[in-house]
PDB file of C-alpha atoms in Angstrom:
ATOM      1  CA  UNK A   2      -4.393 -15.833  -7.837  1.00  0.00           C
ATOM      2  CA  UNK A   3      -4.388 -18.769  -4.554  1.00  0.00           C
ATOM      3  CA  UNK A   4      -3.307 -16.793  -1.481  1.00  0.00           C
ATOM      4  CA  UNK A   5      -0.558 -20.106  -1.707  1.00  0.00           C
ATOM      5  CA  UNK A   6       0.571 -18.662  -4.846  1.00  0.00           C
ATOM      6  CA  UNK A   7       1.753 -15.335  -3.197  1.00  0.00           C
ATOM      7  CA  UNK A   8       4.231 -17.038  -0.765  1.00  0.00           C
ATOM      8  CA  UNK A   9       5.736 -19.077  -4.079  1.00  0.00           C
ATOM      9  CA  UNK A  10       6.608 -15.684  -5.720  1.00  0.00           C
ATOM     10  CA  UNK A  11       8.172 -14.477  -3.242  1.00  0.00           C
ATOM     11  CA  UNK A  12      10.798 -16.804  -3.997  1.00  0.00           C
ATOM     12  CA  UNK A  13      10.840 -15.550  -7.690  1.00  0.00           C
ATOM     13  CA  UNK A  14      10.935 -12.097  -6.367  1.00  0.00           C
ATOM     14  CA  UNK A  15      13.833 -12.363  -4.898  1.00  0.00           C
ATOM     15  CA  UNK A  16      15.640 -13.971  -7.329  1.00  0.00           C
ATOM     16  CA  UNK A  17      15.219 -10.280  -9.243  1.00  0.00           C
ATOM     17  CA  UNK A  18      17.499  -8.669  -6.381  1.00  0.00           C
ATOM     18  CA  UNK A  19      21.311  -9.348  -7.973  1.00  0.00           C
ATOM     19  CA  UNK A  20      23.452  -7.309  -9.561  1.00  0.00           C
ATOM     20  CA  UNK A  21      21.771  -6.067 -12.787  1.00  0.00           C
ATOM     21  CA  UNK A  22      24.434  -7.386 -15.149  1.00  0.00           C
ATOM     22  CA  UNK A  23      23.479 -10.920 -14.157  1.00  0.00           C
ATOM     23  CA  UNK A  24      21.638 -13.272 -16.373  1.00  0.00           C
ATOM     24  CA  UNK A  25      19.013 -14.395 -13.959  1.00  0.00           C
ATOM     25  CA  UNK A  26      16.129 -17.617 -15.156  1.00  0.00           C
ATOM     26  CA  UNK A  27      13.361 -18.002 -12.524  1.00  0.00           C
ATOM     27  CA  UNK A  28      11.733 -21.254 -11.791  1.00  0.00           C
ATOM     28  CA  UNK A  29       8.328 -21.327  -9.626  1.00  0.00           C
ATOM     29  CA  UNK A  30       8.910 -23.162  -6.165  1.00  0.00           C
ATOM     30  CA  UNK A  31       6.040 -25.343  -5.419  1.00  0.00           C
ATOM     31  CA  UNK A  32       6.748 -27.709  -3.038  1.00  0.00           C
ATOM     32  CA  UNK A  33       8.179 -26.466   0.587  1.00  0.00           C
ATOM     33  CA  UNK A  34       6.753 -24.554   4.096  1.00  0.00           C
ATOM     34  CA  UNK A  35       7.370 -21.345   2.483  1.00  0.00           C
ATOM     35  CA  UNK A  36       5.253 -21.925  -1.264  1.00  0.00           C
ATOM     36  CA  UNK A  37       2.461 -24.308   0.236  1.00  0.00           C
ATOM     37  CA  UNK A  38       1.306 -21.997   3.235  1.00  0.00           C
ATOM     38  CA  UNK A  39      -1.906 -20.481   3.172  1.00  0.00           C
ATOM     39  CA  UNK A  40      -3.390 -17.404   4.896  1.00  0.00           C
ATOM     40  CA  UNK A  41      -4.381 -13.739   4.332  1.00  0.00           C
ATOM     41  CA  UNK A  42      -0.935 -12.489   3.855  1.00  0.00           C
ATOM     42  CA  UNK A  43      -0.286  -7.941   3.676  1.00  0.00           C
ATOM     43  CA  UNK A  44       3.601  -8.246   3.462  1.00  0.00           C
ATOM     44  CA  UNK A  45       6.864  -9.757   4.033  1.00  0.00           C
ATOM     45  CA  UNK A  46      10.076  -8.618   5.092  1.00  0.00           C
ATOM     46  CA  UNK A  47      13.614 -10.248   4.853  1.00  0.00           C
ATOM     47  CA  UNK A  48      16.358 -10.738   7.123  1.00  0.00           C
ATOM     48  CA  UNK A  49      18.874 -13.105   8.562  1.00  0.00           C
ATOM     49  CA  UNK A  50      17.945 -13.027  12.186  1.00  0.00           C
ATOM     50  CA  UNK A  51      20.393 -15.687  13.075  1.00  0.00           C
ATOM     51  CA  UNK A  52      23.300 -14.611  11.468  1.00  0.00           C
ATOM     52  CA  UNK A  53      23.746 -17.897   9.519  1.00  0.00           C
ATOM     53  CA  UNK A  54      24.453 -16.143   6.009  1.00  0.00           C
ATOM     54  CA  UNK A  55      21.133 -16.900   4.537  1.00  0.00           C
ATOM     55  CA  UNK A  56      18.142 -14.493   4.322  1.00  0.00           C
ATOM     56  CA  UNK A  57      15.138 -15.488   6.593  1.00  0.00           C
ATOM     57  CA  UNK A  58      11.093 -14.434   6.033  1.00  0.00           C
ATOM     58  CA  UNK A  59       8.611 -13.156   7.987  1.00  0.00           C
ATOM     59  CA  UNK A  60       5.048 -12.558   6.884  1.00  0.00           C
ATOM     60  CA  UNK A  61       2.030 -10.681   8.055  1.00  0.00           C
ATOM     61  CA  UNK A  62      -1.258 -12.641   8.187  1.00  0.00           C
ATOM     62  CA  UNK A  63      -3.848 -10.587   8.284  1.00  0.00           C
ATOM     63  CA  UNK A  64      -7.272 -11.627   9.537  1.00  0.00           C
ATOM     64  CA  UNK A  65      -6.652 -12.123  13.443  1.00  0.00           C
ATOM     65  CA  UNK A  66     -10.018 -13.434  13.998  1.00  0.00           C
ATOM     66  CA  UNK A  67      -8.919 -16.867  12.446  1.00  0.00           C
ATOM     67  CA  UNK A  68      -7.176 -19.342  14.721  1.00  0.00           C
ATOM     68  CA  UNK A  69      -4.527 -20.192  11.811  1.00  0.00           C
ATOM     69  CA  UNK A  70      -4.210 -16.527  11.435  1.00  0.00           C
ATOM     70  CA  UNK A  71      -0.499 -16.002  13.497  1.00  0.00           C
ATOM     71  CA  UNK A  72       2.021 -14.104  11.652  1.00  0.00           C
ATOM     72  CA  UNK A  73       4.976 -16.631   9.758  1.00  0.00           C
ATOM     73  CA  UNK A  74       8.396 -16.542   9.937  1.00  0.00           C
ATOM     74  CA  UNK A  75      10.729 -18.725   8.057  1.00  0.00           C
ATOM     75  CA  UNK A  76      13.848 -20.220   8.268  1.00  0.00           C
ATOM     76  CA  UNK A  77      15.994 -20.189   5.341  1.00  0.00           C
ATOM     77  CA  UNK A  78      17.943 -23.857   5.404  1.00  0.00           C
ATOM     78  CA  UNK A  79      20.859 -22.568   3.016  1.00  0.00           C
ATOM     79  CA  UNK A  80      19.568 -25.117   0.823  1.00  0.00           C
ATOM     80  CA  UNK A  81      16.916 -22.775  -1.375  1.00  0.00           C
ATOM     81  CA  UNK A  82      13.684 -24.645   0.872  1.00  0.00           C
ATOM     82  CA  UNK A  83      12.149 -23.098   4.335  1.00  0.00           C
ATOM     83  CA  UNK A  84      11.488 -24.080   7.292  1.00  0.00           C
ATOM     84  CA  UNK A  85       8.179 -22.553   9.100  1.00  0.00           C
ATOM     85  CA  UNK A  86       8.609 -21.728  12.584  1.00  0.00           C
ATOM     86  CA  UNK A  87       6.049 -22.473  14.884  1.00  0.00           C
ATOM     87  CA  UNK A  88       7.279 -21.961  18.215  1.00  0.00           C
ATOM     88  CA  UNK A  89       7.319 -18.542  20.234  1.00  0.00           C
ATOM     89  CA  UNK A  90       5.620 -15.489  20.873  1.00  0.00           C
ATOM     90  CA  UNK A  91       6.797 -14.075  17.723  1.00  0.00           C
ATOM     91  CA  UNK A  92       4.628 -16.727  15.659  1.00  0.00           C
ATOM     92  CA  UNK A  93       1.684 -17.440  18.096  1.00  0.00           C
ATOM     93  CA  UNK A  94       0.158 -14.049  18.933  1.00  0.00           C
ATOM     94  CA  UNK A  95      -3.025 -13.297  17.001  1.00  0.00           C
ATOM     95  CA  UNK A  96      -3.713  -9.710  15.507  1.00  0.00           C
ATOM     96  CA  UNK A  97      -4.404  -7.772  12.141  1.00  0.00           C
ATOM     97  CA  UNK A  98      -0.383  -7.267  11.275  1.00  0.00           C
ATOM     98  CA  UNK A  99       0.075  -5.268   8.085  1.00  0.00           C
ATOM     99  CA  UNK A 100       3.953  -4.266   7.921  1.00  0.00           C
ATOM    100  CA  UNK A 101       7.423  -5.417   9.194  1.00  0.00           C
ATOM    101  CA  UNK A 102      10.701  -4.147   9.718  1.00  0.00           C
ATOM    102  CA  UNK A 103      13.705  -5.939  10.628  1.00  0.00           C
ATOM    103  CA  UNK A 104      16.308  -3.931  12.593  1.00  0.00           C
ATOM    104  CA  UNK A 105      18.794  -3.460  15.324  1.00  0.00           C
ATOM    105  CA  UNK A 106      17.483  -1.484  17.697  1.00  0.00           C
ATOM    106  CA  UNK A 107      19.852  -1.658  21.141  1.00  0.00           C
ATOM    107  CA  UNK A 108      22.862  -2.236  18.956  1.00  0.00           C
ATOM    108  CA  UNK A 109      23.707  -5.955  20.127  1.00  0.00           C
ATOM    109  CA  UNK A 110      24.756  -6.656  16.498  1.00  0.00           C
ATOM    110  CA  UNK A 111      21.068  -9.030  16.378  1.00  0.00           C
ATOM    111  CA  UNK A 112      18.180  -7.957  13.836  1.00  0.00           C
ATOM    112  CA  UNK A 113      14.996  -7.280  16.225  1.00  0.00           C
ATOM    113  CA  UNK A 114      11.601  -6.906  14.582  1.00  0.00           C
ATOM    114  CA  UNK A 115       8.874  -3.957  14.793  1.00  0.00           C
ATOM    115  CA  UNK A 116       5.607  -5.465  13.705  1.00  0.00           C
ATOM    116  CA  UNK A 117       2.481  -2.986  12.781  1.00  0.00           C
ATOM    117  CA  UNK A 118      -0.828  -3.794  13.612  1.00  0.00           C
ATOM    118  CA  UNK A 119      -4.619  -2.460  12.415  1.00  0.00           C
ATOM    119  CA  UNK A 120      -8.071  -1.668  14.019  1.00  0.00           C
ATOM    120  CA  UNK A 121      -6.243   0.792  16.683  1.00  0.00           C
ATOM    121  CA  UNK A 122      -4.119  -2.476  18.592  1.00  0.00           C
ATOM    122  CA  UNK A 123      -0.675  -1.716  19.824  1.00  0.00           C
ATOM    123  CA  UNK A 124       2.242  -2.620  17.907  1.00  0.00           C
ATOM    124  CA  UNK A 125       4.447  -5.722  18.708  1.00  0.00           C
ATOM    125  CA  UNK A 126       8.416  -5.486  19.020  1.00  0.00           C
ATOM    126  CA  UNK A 127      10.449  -8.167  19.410  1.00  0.00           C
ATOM    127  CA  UNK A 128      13.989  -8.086  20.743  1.00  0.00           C
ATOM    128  CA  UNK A 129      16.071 -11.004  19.132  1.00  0.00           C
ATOM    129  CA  UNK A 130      17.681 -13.466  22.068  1.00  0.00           C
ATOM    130  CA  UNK A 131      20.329 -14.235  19.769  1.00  0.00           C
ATOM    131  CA  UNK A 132      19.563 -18.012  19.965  1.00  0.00           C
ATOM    132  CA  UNK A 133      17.082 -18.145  17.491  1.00  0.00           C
ATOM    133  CA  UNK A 134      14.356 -16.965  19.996  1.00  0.00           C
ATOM    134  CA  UNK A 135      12.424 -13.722  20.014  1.00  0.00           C
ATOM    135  CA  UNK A 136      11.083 -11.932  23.714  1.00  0.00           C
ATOM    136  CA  UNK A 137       8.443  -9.266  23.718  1.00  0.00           C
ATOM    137  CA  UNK A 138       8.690  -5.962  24.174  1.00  0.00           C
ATOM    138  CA  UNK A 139       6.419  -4.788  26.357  1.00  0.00           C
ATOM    139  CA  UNK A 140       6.747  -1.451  27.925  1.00  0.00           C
ATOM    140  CA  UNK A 141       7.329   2.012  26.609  1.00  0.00           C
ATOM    141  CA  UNK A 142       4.875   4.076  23.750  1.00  0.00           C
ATOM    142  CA  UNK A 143       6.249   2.378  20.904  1.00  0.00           C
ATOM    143  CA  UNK A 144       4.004  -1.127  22.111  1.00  0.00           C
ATOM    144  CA  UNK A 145       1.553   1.173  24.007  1.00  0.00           C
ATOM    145  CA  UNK A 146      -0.062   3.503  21.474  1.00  0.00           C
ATOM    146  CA  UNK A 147      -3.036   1.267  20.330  1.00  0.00           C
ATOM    147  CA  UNK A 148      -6.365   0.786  21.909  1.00  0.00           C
ATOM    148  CA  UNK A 149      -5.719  -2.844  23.165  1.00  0.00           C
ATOM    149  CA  UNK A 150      -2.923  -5.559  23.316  1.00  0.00           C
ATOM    150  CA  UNK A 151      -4.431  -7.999  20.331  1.00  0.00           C
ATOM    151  CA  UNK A 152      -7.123  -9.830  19.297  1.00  0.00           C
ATOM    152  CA  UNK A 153      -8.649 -12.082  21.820  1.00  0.00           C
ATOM    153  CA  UNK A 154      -7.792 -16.246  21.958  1.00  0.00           C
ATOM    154  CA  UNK A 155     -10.192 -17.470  19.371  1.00  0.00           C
ATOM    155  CA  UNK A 156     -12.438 -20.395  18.367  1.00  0.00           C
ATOM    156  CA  UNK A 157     -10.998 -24.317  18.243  1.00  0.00           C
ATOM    157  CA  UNK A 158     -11.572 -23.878  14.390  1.00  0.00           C
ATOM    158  CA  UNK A 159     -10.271 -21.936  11.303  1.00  0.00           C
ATOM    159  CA  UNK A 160     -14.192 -20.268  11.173  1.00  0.00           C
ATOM    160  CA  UNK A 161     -14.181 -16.391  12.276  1.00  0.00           C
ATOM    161  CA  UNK A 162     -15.666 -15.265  14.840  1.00  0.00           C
ATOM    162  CA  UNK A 163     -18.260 -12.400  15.152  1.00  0.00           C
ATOM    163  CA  UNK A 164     -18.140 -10.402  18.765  1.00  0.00           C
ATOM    164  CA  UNK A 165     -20.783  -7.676  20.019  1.00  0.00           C
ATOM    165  CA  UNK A 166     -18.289  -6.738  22.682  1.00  0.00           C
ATOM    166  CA  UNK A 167     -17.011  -2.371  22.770  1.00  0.00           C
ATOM    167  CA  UNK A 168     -13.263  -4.075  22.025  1.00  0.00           C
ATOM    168  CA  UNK A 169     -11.107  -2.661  19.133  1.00  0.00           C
ATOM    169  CA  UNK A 170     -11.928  -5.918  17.088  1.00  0.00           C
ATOM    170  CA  UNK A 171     -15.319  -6.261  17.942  1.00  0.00           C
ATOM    171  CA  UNK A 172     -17.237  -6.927  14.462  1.00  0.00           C
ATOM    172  CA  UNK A 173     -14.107  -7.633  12.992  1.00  0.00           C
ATOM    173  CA  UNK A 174     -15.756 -10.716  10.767  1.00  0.00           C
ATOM    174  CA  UNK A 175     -18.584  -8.219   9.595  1.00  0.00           C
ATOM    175  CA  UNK A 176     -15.965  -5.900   8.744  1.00  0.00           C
ATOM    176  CA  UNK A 177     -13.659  -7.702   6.804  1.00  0.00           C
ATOM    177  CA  UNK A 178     -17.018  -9.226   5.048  1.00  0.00           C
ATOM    178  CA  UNK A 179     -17.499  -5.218   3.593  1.00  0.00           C
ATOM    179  CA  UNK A 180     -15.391  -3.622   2.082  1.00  0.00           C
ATOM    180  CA  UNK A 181     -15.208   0.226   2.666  1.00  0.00           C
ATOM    181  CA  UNK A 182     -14.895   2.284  -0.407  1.00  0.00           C
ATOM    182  CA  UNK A 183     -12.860   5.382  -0.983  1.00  0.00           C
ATOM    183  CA  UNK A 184     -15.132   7.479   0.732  1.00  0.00           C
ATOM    184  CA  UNK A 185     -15.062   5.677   3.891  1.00  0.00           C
ATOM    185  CA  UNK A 186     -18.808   3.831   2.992  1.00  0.00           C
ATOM    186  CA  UNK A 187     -19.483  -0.182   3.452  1.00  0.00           C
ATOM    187  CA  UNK A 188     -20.370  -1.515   0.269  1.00  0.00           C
ATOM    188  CA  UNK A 189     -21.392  -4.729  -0.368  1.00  0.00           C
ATOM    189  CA  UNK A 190     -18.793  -7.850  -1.295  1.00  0.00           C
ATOM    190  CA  UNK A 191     -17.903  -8.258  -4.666  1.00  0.00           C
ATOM    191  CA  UNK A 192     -16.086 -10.898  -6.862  1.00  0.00           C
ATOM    192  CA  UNK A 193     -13.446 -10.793  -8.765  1.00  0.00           C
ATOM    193  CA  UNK A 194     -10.085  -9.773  -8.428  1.00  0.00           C
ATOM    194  CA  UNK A 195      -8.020  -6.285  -9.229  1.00  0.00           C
ATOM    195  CA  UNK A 196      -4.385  -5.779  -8.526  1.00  0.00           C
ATOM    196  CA  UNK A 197      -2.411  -3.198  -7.266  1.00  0.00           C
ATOM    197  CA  UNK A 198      -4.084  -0.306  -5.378  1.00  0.00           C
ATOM    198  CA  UNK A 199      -7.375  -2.754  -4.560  1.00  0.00           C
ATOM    199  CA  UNK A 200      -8.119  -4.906  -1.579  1.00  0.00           C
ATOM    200  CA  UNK A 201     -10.191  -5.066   1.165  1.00  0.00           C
ATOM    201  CA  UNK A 202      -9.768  -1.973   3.839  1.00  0.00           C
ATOM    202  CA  UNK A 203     -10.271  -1.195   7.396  1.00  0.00           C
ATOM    203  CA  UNK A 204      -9.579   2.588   7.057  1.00  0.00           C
ATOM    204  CA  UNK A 205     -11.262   3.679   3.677  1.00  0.00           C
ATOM    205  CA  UNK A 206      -7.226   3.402   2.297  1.00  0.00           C
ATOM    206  CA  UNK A 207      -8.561   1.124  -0.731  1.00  0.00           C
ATOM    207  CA  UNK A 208     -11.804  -0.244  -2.046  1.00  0.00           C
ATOM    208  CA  UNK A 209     -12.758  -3.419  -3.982  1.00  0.00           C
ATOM    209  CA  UNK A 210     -12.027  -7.134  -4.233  1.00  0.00           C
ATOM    210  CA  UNK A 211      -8.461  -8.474  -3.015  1.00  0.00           C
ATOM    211  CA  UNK A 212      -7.017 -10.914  -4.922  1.00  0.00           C
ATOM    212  CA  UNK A 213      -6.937 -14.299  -3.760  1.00  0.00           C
TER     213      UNK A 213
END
């Protein structure tokens, strides 16, 4: 499966999520920000961060070592399409995100988002400006516990970028070029694809091919 196709079942997905008496036919989105956006994409999470009524996405992209690779959010037009954001920090800063969690975390009655991050970076928070804009959190442990702030500004292209530098993501490209089996050894790429408990890892979590 396209990395594209993940973002269209999302859609599907979430169609699933009524009340379990209701008859419920799913149609594959195609067209639209949201189904035609590509990356290397760990997981979502939902939430109406401007309070309009309708449920908003943002996604995790994965490989910070790619210019294109800046987490997504969203907007849902009330209309059943999306609109990607591209402005803010919230969108623009470059790391290996893996999880997301909308919440409300000073009570201001605005969702705020934690954002988790791999390869020993600190973790992003963002507090929600209630005007559709995000501002980062940056003091206190919660955004201070990694190793370094994120990945460095990359390359004018979409190629990755191999460093020899002591940094958290140095040899990030090699890395993410072997995958580390169960027992914590590089092993040589494969093809091929297998579901579920599979993928790619930086921490010896999984082992084998991700599917793509």
């Amino acid at each position: 499966m396209k990395i594209a196709s993940r973002l269209s079942l999302i859609l599907i997905l979430a169609g699933a999520l009524g009340p379990a008496s209701a008859q419920v036919t799913l149609t594959r989105v195609l067209e639209g920000d949201l189904a035609t956006d590509t990356g290397y994409f760990w997981s979502c999470a939902w939430g109406d961060y401007d309070q309009d009524g309708n449920v908003d996405l943002f996604v995790c992209n994965s490989l910070g070592n790619v210019v294109s690779a800046t987490n997504r959010l969203y907007h849902n037009n009330g209309n059943g399409t999306f609109t990607r954001i591209t402005t803010g920090t919230l969108v623009n800063e470059r790391a290996d995100s893996s999880t997301a969690v909308w919440g409300d975390f000073d009570n201001d009655g605005d969702l705020d988002l934690f954002v988790s991050n791999n390869l020993g970076l600190n973790n992003w928070l963002y507090h929600n400006e209630s005007d559709g804009t995000f501002s980062k959190v940056t003091a206190g442990a919660v955004v201070n516990d990694g190793a370094g702030p994120s990945v460095a500004p990359g390359p004018t292209s979409t190629t990755t970028e191999t460093s020899t530098s002591s940094s958290p993501t140095a040899g990030l490209a090699a890395r993410r070029a072997s995958p580390v089996s169960s027992t914590g050894m590089m092993v040589a790429p494969t093809t091929g694809c297998s579901c579920g408990s599979s993928g790619p890892s930086r921490t010896g979590r999984r082992s084998g091919p991700r599917c793509e």
